[in-house]
Tab-separated table of C-alpha atoms in Angstrom:
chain	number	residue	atom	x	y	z
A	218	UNK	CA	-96.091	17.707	-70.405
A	219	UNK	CA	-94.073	16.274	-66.948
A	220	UNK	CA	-95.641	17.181	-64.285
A	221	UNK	CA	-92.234	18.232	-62.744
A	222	UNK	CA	-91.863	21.052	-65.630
A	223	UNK	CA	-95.118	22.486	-64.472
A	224	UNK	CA	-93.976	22.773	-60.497
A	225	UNK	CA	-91.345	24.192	-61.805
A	226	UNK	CA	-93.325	27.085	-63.826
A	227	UNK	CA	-95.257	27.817	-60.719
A	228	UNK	CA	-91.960	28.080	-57.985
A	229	UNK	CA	-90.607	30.797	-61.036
A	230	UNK	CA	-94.046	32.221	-60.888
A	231	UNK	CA	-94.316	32.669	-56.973
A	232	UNK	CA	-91.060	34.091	-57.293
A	233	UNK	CA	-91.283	36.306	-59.252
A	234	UNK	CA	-94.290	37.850	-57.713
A	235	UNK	CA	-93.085	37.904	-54.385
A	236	UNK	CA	-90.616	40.282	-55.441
A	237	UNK	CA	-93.586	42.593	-56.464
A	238	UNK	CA	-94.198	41.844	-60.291
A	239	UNK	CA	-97.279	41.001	-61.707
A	240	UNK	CA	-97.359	38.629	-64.559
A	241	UNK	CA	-98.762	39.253	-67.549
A	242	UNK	CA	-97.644	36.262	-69.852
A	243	UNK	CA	-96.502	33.088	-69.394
A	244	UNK	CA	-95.278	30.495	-71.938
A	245	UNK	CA	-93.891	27.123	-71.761
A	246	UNK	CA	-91.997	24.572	-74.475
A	247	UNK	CA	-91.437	21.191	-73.197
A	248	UNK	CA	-89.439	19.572	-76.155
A	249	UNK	CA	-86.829	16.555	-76.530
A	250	UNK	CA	-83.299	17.958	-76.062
A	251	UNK	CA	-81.530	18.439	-79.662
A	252	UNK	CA	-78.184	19.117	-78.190
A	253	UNK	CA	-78.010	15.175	-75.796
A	254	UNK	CA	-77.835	11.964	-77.528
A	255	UNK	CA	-80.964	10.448	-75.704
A	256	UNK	CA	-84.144	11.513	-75.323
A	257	UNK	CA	-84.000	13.876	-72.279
A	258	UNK	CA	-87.078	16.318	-72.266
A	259	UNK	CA	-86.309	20.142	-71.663
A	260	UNK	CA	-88.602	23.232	-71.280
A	261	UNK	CA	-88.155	26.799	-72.294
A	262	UNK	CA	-90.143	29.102	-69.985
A	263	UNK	CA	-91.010	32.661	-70.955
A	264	UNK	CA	-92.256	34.752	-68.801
A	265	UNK	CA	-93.519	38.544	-69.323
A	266	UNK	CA	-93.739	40.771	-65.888
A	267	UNK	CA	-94.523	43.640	-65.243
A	268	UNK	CA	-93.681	46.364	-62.186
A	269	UNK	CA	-94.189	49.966	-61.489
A	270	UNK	CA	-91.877	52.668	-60.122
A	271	UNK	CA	-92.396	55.245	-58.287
A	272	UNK	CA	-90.558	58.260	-59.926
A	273	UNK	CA	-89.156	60.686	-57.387
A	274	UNK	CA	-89.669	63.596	-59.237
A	275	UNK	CA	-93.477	62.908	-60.576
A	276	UNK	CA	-96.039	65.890	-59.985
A	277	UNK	CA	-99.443	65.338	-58.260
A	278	UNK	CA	-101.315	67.245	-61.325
A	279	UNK	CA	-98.199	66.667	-63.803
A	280	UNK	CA	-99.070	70.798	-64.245
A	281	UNK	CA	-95.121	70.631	-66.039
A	282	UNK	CA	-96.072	67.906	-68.636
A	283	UNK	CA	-96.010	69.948	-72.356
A	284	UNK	CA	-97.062	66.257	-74.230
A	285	UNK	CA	-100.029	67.578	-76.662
A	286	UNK	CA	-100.951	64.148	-76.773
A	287	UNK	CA	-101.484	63.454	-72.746
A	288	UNK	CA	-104.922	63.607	-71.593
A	289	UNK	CA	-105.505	66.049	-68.830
């Protein structure tokens, strides 16, 4: 794998968490392009984040919640 694709992974991956996400999967494909005549390498990176919200109408206790399946 070029060592250029893997820079590249890790600028997405600083990114991405400076915005606040924390990542829970990553996956890369290097592979030659099928689409250009010559042998020009691409990558395919997938990446799986993951962020929580603050809801502005959550309860402390969650006293309101009626799930039967929600331990209290």
């Amino acid at each position: 794998m070029d060592e250029d694709m893997l820079d590249d992974q890790r600028r997405l991956v600083e990114l991405i968490e400076e915005e606040g996400w924390d990542i829970t999967d990553l996956e890369i494909s290097a592979y030659d392009s099928p689409w250009a005549d010559e042998d020009t390498p691409e990558a395919t990176v997938t990446i799986t984040a993951r962020k929580p919200y603050e809801s502005e109408d959550e309860t402390d206790g969650d006293e309101d919640d009626d799930n039967p399946f929600r331990l209290k």
